[in-house]
Each structure stands twice: as C-alpha cells, then as structure tokens.
Short mmCIF file of C-alpha atoms in Angstrom, two decimals:
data_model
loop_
_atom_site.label_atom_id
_atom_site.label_comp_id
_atom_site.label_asym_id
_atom_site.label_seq_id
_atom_site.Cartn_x
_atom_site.Cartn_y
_atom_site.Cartn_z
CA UNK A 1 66.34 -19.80 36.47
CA UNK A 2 65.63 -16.25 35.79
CA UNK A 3 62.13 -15.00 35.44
CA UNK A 4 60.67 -13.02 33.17
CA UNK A 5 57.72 -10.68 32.31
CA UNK A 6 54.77 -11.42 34.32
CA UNK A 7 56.43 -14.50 36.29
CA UNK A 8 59.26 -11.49 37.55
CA UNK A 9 56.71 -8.64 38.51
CA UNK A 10 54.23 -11.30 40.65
CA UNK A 11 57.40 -12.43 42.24
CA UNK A 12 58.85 -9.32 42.62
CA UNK A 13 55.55 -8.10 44.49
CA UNK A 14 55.52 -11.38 46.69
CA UNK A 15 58.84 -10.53 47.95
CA UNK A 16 57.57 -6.61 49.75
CA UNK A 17 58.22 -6.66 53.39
CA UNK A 18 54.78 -8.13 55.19
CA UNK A 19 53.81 -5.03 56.75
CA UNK A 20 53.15 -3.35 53.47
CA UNK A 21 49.98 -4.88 52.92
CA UNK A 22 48.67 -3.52 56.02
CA UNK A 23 45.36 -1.60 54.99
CA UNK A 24 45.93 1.77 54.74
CA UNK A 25 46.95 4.74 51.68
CA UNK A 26 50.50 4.20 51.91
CA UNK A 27 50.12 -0.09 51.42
CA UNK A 28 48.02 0.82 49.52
CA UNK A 29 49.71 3.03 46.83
CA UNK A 30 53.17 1.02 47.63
CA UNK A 31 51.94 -1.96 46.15
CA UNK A 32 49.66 -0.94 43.36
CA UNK A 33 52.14 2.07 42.04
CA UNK A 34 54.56 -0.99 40.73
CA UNK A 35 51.95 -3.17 39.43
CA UNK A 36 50.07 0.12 37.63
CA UNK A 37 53.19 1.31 36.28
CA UNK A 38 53.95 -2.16 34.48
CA UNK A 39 50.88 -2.26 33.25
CA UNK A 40 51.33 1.37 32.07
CA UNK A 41 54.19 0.45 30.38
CA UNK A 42 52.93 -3.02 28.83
CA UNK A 43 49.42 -1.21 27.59
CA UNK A 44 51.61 1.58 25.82
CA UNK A 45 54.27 -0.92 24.34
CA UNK A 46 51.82 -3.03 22.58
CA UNK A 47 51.48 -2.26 19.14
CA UNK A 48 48.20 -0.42 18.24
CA UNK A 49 45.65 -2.66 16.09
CA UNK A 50 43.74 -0.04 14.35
CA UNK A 51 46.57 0.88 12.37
CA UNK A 52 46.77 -2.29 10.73
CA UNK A 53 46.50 -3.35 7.12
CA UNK A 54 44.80 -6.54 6.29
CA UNK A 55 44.65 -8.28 3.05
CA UNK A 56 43.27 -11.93 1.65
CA UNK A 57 44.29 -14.29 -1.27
CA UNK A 58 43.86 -18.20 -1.70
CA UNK A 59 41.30 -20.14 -2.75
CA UNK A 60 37.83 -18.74 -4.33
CA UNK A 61 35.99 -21.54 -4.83
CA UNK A 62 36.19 -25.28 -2.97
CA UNK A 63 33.60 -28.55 -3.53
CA UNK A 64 31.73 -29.42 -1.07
CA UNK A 65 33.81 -32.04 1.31
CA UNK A 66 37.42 -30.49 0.33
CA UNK A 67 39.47 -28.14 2.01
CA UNK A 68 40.29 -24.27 0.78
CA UNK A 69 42.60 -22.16 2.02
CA UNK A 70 42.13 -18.38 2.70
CA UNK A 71 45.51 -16.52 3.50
CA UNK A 72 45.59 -13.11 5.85
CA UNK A 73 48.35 -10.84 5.38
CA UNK A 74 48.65 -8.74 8.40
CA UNK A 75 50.66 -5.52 7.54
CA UNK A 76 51.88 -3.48 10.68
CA UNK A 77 52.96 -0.16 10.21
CA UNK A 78 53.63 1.17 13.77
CA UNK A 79 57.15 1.38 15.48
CA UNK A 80 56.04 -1.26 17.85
CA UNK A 81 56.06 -4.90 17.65
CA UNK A 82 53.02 -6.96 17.14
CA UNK A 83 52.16 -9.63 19.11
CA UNK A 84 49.11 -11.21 18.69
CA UNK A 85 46.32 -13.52 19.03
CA UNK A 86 43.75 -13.14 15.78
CA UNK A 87 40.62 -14.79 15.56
CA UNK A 88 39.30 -15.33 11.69
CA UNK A 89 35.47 -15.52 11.55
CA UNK A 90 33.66 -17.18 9.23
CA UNK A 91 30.10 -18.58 9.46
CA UNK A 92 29.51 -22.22 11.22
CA UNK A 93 28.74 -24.21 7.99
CA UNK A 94 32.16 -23.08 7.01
CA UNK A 95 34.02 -25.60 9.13
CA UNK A 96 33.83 -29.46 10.00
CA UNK A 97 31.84 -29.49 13.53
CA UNK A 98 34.34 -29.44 16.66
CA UNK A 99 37.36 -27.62 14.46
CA UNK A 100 36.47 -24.36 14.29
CA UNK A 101 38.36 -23.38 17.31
CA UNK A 102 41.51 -24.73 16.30
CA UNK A 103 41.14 -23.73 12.65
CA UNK A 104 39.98 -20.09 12.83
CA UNK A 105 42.98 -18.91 15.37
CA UNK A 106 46.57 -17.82 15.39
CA UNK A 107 49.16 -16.50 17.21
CA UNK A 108 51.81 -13.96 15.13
CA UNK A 109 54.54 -11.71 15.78
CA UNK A 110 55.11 -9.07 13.21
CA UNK A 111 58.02 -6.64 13.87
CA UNK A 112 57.56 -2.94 12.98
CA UNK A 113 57.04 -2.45 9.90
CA UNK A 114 56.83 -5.78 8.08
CA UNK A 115 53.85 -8.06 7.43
CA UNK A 116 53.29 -11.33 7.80
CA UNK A 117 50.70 -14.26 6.62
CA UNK A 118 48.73 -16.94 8.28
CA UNK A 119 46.38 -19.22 6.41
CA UNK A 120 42.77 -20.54 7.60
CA UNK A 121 41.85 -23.59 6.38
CA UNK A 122 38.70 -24.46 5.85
CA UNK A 123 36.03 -27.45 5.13
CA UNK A 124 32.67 -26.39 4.48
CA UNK A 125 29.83 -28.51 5.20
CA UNK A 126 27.03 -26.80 2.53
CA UNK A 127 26.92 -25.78 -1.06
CA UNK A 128 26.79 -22.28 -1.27
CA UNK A 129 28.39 -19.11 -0.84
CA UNK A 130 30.45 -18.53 2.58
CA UNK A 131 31.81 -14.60 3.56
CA UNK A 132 34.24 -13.64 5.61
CA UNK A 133 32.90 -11.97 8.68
CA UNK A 134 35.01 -9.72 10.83
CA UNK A 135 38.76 -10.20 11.95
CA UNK A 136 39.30 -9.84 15.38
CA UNK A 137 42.86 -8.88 16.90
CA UNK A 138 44.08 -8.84 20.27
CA UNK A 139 47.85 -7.40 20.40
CA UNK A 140 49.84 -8.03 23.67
CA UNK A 141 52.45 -5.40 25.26
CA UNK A 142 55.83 -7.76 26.34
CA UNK A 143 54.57 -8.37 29.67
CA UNK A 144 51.39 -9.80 28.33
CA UNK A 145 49.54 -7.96 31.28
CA UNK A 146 47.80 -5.69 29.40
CA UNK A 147 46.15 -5.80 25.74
CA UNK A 148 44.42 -3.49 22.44
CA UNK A 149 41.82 -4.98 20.94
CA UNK A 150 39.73 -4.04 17.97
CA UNK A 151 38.17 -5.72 14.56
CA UNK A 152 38.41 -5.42 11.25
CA UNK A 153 36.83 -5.76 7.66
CA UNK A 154 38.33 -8.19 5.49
CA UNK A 155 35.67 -9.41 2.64
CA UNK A 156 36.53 -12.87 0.66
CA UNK A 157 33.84 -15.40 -0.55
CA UNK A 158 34.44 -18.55 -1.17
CA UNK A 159 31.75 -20.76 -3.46
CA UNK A 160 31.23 -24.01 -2.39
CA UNK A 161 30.29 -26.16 -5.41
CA UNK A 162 28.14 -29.71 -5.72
CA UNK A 163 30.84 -32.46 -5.17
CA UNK A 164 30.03 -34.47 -8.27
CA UNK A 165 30.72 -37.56 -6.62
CA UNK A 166 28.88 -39.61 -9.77
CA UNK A 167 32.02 -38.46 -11.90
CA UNK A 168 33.61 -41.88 -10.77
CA UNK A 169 30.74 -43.56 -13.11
CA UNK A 170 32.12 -41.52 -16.36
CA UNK A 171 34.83 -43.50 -17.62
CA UNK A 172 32.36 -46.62 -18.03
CA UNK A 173 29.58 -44.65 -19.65
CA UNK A 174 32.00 -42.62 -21.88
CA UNK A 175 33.35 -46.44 -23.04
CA UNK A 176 29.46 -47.10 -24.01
CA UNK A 177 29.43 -43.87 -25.76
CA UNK A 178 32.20 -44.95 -27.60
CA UNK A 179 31.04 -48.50 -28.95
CA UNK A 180 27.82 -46.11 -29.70
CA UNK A 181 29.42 -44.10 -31.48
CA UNK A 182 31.43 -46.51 -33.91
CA UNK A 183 34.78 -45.49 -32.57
CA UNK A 184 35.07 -49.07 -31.09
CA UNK A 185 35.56 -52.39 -32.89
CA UNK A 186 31.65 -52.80 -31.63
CA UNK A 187 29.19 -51.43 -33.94
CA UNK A 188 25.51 -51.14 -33.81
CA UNK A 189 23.41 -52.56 -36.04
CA UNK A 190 20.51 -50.66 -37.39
CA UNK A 191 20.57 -47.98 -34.33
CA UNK A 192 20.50 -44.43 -34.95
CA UNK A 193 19.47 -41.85 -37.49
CA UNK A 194 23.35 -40.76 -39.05
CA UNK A 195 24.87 -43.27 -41.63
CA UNK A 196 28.46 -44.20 -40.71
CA UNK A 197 29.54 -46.89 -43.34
CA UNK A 198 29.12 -50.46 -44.77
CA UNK A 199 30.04 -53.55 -43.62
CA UNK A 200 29.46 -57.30 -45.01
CA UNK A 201 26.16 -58.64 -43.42
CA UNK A 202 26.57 -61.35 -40.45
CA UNK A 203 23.80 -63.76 -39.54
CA UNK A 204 21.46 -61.27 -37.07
CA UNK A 205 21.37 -58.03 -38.47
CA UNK A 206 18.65 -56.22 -39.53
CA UNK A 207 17.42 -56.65 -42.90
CA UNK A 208 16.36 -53.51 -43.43
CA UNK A 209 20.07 -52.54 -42.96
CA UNK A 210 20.87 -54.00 -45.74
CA UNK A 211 22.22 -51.75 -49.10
CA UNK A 212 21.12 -53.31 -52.12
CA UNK A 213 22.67 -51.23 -54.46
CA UNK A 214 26.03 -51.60 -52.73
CA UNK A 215 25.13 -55.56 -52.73
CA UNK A 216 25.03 -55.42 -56.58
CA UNK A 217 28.12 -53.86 -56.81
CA UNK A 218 29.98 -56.39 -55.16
CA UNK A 219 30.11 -60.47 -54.47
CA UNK A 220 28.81 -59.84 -50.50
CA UNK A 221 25.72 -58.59 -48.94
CA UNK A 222 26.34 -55.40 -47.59
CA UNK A 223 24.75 -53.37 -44.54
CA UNK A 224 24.86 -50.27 -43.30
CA UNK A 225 25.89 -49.36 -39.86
CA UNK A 226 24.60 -46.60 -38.40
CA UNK A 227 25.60 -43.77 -35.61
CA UNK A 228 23.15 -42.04 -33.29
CA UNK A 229 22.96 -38.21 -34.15
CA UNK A 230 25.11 -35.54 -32.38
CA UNK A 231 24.69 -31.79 -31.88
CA UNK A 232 21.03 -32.71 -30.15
CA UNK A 233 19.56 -30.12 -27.63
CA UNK A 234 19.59 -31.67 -24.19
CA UNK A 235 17.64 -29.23 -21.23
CA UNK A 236 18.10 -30.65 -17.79
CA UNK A 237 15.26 -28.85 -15.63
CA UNK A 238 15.90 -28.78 -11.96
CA UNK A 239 12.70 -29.03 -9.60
CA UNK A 240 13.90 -26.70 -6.82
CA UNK A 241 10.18 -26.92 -5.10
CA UNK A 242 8.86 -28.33 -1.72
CA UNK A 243 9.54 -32.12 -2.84
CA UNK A 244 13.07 -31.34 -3.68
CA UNK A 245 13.56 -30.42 0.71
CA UNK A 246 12.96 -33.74 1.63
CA UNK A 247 16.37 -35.33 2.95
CA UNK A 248 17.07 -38.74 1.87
CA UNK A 249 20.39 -39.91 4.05
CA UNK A 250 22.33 -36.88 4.59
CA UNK A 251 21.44 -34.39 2.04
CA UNK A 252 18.11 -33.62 0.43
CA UNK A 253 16.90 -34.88 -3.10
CA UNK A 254 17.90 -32.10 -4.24
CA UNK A 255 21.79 -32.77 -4.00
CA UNK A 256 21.07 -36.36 -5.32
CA UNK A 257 19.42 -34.57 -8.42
CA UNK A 258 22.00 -32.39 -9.22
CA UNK A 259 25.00 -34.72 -9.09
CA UNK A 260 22.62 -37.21 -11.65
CA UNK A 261 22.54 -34.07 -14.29
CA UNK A 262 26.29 -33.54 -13.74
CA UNK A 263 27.09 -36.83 -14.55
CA UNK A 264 24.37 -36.45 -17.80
CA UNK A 265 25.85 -32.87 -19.17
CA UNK A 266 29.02 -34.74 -19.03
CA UNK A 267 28.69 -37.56 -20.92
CA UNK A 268 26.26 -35.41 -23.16
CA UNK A 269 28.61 -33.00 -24.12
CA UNK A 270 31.46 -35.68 -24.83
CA UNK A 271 29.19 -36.59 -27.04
CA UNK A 272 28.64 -33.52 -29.08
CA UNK A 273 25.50 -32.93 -27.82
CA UNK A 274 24.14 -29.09 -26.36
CA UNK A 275 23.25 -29.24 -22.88
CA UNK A 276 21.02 -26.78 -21.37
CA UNK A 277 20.14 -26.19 -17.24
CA UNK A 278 16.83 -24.66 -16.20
CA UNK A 279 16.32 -24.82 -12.06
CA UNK A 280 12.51 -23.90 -11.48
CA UNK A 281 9.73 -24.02 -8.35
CA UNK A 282 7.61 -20.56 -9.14
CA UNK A 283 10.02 -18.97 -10.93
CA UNK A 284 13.38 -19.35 -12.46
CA UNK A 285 15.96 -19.98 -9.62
CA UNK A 286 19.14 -20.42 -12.39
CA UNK A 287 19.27 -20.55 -16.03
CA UNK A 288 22.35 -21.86 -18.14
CA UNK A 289 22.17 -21.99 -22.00
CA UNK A 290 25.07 -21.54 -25.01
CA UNK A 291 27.70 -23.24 -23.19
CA UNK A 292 30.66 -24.93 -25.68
CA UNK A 293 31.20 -28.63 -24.41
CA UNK A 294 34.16 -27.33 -22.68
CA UNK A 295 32.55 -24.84 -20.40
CA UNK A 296 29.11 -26.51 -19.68
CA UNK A 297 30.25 -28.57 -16.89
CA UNK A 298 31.77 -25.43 -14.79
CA UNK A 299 29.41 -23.29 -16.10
CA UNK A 300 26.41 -25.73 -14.27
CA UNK A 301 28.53 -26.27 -11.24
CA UNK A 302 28.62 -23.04 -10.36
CA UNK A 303 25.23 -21.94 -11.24
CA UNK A 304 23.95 -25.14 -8.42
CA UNK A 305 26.52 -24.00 -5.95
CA UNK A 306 23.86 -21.36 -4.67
CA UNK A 307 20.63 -23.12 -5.17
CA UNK A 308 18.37 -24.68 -2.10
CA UNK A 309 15.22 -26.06 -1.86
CA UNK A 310 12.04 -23.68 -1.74
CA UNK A 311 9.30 -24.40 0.59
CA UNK A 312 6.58 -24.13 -1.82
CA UNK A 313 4.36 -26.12 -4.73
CA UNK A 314 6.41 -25.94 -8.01
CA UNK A 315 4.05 -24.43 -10.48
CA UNK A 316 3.57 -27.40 -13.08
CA UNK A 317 2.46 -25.16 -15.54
CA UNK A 318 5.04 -22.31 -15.31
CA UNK A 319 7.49 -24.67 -15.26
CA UNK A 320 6.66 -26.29 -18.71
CA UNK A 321 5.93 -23.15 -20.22
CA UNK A 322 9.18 -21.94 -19.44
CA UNK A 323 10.86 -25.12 -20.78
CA UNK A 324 8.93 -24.75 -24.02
CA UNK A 325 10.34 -21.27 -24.29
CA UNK A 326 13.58 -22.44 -23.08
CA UNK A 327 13.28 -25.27 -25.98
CA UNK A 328 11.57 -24.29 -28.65
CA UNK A 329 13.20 -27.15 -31.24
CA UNK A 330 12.61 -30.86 -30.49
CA UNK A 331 15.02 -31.84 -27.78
CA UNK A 332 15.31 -34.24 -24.37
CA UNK A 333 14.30 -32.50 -21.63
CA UNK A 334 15.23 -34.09 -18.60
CA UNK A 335 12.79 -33.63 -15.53
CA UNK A 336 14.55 -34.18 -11.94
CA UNK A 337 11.53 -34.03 -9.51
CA UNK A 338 9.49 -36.45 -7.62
CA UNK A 339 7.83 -39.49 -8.28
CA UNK A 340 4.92 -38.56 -5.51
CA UNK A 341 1.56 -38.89 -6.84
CA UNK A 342 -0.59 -35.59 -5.66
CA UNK A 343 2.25 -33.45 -7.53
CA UNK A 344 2.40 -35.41 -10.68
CA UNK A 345 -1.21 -36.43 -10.81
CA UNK A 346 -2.74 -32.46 -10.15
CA UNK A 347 0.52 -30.90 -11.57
CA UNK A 348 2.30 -32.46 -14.15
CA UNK A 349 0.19 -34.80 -16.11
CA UNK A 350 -2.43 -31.77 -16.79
CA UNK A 351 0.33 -30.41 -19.23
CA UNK A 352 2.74 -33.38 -19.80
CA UNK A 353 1.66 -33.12 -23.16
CA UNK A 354 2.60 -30.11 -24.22
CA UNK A 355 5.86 -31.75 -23.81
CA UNK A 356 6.36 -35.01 -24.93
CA UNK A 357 3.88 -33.48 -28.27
CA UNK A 358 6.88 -31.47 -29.35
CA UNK A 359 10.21 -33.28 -27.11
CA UNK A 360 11.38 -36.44 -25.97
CA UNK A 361 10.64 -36.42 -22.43
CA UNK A 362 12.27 -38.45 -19.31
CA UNK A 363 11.88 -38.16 -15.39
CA UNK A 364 14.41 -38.83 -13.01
CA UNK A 365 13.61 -39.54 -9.36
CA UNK A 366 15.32 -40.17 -5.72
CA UNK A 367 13.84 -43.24 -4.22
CA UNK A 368 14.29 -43.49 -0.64
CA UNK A 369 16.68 -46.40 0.29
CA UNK A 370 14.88 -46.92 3.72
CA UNK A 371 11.47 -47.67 2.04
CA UNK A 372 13.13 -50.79 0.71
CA UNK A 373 14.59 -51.84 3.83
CA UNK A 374 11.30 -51.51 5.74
CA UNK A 375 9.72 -53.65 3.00
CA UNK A 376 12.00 -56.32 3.82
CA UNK A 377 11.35 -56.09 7.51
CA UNK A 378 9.90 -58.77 9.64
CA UNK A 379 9.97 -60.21 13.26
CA UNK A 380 7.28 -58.61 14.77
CA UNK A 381 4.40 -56.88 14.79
CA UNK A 382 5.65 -52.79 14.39
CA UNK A 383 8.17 -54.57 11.30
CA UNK A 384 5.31 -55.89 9.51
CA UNK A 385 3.02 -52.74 9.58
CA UNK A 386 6.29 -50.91 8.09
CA UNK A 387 6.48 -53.19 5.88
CA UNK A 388 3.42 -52.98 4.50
CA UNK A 389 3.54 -49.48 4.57
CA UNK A 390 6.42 -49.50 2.98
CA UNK A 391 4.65 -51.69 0.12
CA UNK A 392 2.06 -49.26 -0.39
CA UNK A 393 4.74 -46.58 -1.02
CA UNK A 394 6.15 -48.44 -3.17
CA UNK A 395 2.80 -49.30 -5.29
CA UNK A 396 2.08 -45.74 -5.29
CA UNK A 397 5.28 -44.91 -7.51
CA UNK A 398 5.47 -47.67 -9.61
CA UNK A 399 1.34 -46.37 -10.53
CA UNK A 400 2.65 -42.99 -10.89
CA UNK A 401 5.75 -44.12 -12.95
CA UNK A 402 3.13 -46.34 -15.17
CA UNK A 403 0.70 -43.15 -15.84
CA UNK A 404 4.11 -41.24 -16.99
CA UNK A 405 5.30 -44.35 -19.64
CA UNK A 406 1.78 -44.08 -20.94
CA UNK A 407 2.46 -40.29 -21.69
CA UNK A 408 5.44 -41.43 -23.76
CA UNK A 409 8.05 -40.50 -20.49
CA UNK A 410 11.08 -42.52 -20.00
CA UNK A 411 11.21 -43.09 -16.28
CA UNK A 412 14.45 -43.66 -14.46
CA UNK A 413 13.28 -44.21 -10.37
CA UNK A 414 16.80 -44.82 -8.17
CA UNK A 415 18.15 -44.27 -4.83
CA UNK A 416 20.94 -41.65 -4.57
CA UNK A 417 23.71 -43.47 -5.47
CA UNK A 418 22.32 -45.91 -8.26
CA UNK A 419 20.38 -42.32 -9.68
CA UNK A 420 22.99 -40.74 -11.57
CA UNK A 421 24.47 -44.39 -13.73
CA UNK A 422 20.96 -45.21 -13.79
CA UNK A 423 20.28 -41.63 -15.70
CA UNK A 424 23.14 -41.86 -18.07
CA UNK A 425 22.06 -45.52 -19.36
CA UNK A 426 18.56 -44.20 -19.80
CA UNK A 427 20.02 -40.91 -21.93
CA UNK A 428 22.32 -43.57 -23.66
CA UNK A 429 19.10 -46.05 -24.38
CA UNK A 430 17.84 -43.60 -26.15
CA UNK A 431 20.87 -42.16 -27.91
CA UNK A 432 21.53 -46.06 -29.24
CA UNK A 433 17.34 -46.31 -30.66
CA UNK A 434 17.70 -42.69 -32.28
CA UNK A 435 15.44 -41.34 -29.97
CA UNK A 436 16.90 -38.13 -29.62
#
C-alpha cells in the first residue's frame, strides 16, 4: 500500500542509512533539511485564515428544551485550499452538559474560491439571551504537519424563550370558556353581567332570572341567560424579587410563575379579554401593554425570555403603585409572588387595599412539592421532626392565605405543575360569577 503525506515523510526518514544520525553538523542538517523543507512546504500550502469571510443565518430564537440551529458560511478567497478544523464558541448554558464538544466542531474543505456551510446545533439549558463568541480556525497544509491558526468575529444571538409547558392544559380550559360563554349547548344560569338571550325556565334556575314581561307575552316562563363580560383589563404582575430565586425542583418559582400567566393571557385573550404584563422587585424589570389578542402571547414570551430573579426585597409599595398607574380602570390584577408570611404580612397587606378598593385582586403561589412529602413522613425519629416541620410550614401559608381572603384576594396556592390549571379555573371562577 502506498503511503502518503506524513505516513511517507516519517518513513522516508526511517529508511536514511544508520550512520546519519551520528551526532554531528552534517547528521545533523541531513536529517532535519528534509523534514524542515516539508514542513516549509506544508506551512506555505495551507490556506491563510485571516483572509476568510464568515457569515451566520438560522434560527433567532429557540424555547427553552428545543434545539436551534445556527449555520456558518465559511467563504475562502485565497488560491489555496482550505482544510480545516473550526471550533464554534458559544457560552456553556448554550449546550446540553457533555455535548458541547461534539456539537461546537467541524471539519471542512473549501476549495479556492468557494464557500461552504456547516451548522451548530444547539440546546440551551436557560432562558435568556445566548451570543456567539469567537470562531476559531485551524487550516492544515496537505501534509497536515504544519498549521495557521487565527479567530474570528461572527455575532448572532439567539433568545431562548419560557417553554410554556402548561399550553397542554388549554384545550380543556378553552372548552370551559366555551360552555361560559354560551357557544355550547351548556348555558349558565344567572352568571355574568352581559345578557345573551331567553330560554323557557327549567326546575333550578334562578328566579331572579326570570323575564316577566317576556313571560306575559307568551304561554311559558321565560329566563334570561346570561354571558360573563369580555373586553375586561387583565394585568399579570410578575414578582421578580428575592422570593422568586428560590428553586423548587429544577427551576426557581420564578419559571413556575411565568408558565401559570402564559397559560392565563392565553385563555384570557381567547376570550376577548386585554391582558397586560408588569415584572417588578424595585423597579420595573419588563412592561407589556396594548397587545391585540393575537400578539400578546409572543409579545409576553419574549419580554420573560430575559428576566431572572433579583436578590433583593420587592418593594410592596412601589410595586402597587406602579400597578395602579399601570391600571388605572377596574381590572384583575393577578399577583405571582409568595405565599411567605414576613413579605406579605410587612409588605403587602400594608397596601393590599389600595388594590382590591379599586380591582379585583388574586395571588398565585408555588408551593413546594417536598413540604408535602415530608408531612407524610414517618418511621423514625428525623421523619417525624420533618414532618412536623413540614406541618408548621404548611399552617403558616394557609394563615397567610386566610389574612389575604379576608382582604377580598382570591388565592390560588399550587405546586408547579398543578399552578398554572389551578390559575386558569380561578380566572374562569370568576369570569362565570361576573367578577371581573
């Protein structure tokens, strides 16, 4: 079998008489003259890397937990062929742990004057915004003995967005918007501020339903039906503060929060209703307002792709005043924070009213899953103080949640994955008693 590039000149070096590699000059320079002028030759046949032209297109935006792909077009202009080893560099959260070596890597060949492409998959593992970094080429001569390298600049962001993984849950709610809305063979009785029509009156309505004058007009007893209002002013205010860091699972409240007010705006704006997102700790961290129905839900995606929790005390105050101004007509303003007393008790209760005097107010709340299993716990001694730790956790919220209901506040207290249906009932409670 014939060898070739470096195989040929390490063979072709074994094969000098033995005397050659005596020490002196003339070994010396008799071995190392070959082996420096292939290397010579392979460093000035490999193509040069500054010259080249890089460009990106592909995907802009990913959720969190898919895949995007980012292509590189690598343009060479030089008389030389390119062949390469390229290393795309993107920041750590960027890829699934273990893959980025694989994933950010590829070999090319790119004959003069042509280009060629080579995508980079990737999987991010955080919401947010992930850039490019540098580009790193290493271009071979045809011997592969000797090498150019240099980096370059190519800028792309990609936004990763929330997942919304509580959009599975929409086809059942829309279905109770539905029969809420009279649309359905299933009609409420009484519910609701907007008449819808008349019907003949079966044993269990309301009586105060009932339409005399349409009675006297005809042999039956008629009632009206009624359909809860639309075009209502719904603000969903974010808590972006200290509490908001704590992880519960894998992710922090926070994520948990803002998949439960996807799933709301939603099924709010199927149902003709405005839906408003304020994201607050000490000051405004995102503001959405004036979206149509059919650009709300992107429009909130991407303004909760960039936010994170703040290490600090959400300012109680600031943040009401800011929903007032946010909401000056009477509207639902939906608070995602915690259910903890200190925060409530010293910061929200002070000036709950000045909400619920003007709006119809409800709290949603993460409950931690793994308070509920160590209530459960027995067996030995360490289970039961958990447990009864546990307990007194649990007493502590459902005292907090009582002081809210008290103030008027709907309360809605779930673990991440029951949060979001359990919010969309609650908005839909109230939707169906004409609340809103």
């Amino acid at each position: 079998m014939a060898l070739t590039g470096r195989a040929a000149l390490l063979a072709a070096l074994g094969s000098l008489p033995v005397g050659i590699w005596e020490p002196s000059w003339t070994g010396i320079l008799a071995v190392n003259a070959p082996l420096a002028m292939a290397c010579a030759c392979d460093f000035a046949l490999a193509a040069p890397v500054r010259r080249l032209g890089l460009t990106r297109s592909g995907d802009t935006s990913v959720r969190l937990g898919d895949t995007a792909d980012v292509t590189l077009t690598i343009t060479n202009p030089s008389r030389r062929p390119l062949r390469a080893r390229l290393r795309d560099a993107w920041p750590p959260s960027t890829w699934q742990p273990g893959t980025e070596t694989t994933a950010s890597r590829h070999r090319l060949t790119v004959p003069p004057g042509e280009r060629r492409r080579v995508t980079t998959r990737l999987r991010p593992t955080r919401r947010g915004d992930r850039q490019a970094d540098r580009v790193t080429i290493r271009s071979y001569g045809p011997l592969g003995l000797f090498s150019r390298q240099g980096t370059h600049k190519a800028p792309w962001t990609v936004r990763v967005l929330p997942p919304f993984t509580s959009r599975k849950h929409l086809p059942s709610k829309l279905a109770r918007l539905r029969e809420l809305d009279g649309r359905t063979s299933v009609l409420t009785r009484g519910e609701g501020t907007e008449f819808d029509s008349l019907r003949e009156y079966v044993p269990g309505d309301d009586t105060r339903s009932i339409d005399w004058r349409a009675t006297a007009r005809q042999s039956a007893v008629a009632v009206r039906t009624w359909r809860p209002e639309r075009d209502r002013h719904i603000l969903l205010v974010l808590d972006t503060g200290r509490t908001s860091a704590g992880r519960v699972g894998d992710a922090p409240r926070l994520d948990a929060s803002m998949d439960a007010a996807l799933l709301l705006a939603a099924l709010a704006s199927r149902a003709g209703d405005r839906v408003d997102l304020l994201a607050y700790d000490r000051k405004i961290r995102a503001l959405v307002q004036g979206r149509t129905a059919g650009d709300v839900l992107p429009s909130l995606v991407n303004a909760m792709a960039t936010l994170e929790p703040e290490l600090v005390e959400t300012n109680a105050r600031g943040l009401t005043a800011t929903a007032l101004r946010t909401s000056p007509r009477r509207s639902l303003i939906v608070l995602l924070t915690t259910l903890d007393a200190a925060p409530i008790e010293e910061g929200l209760l002070p000036v709950l009213s000045q909400l619920t005097q003007r709006h119809t107010v409800l709290l949603a709340s993460v409950a931690d899953p793994h308070i509920t299993e160590m209530a459960k716990a027995r067996g030995n001694v360490e289970a039961v103080y958990e447990a009864a730790a546990a307990a007194q956790a649990q007493s502590e919220r459902h005292r907090t949640a009582e002081q809210l209901r008290r103030h008027g506040v709907t309360v809605v207290d779930a673990t991440p994955d029951d949060l979001a249906p359990a919010l969309a009932d609650a908005y839909l409670a109230l939707k169906a008693a004409g609340r809103l």
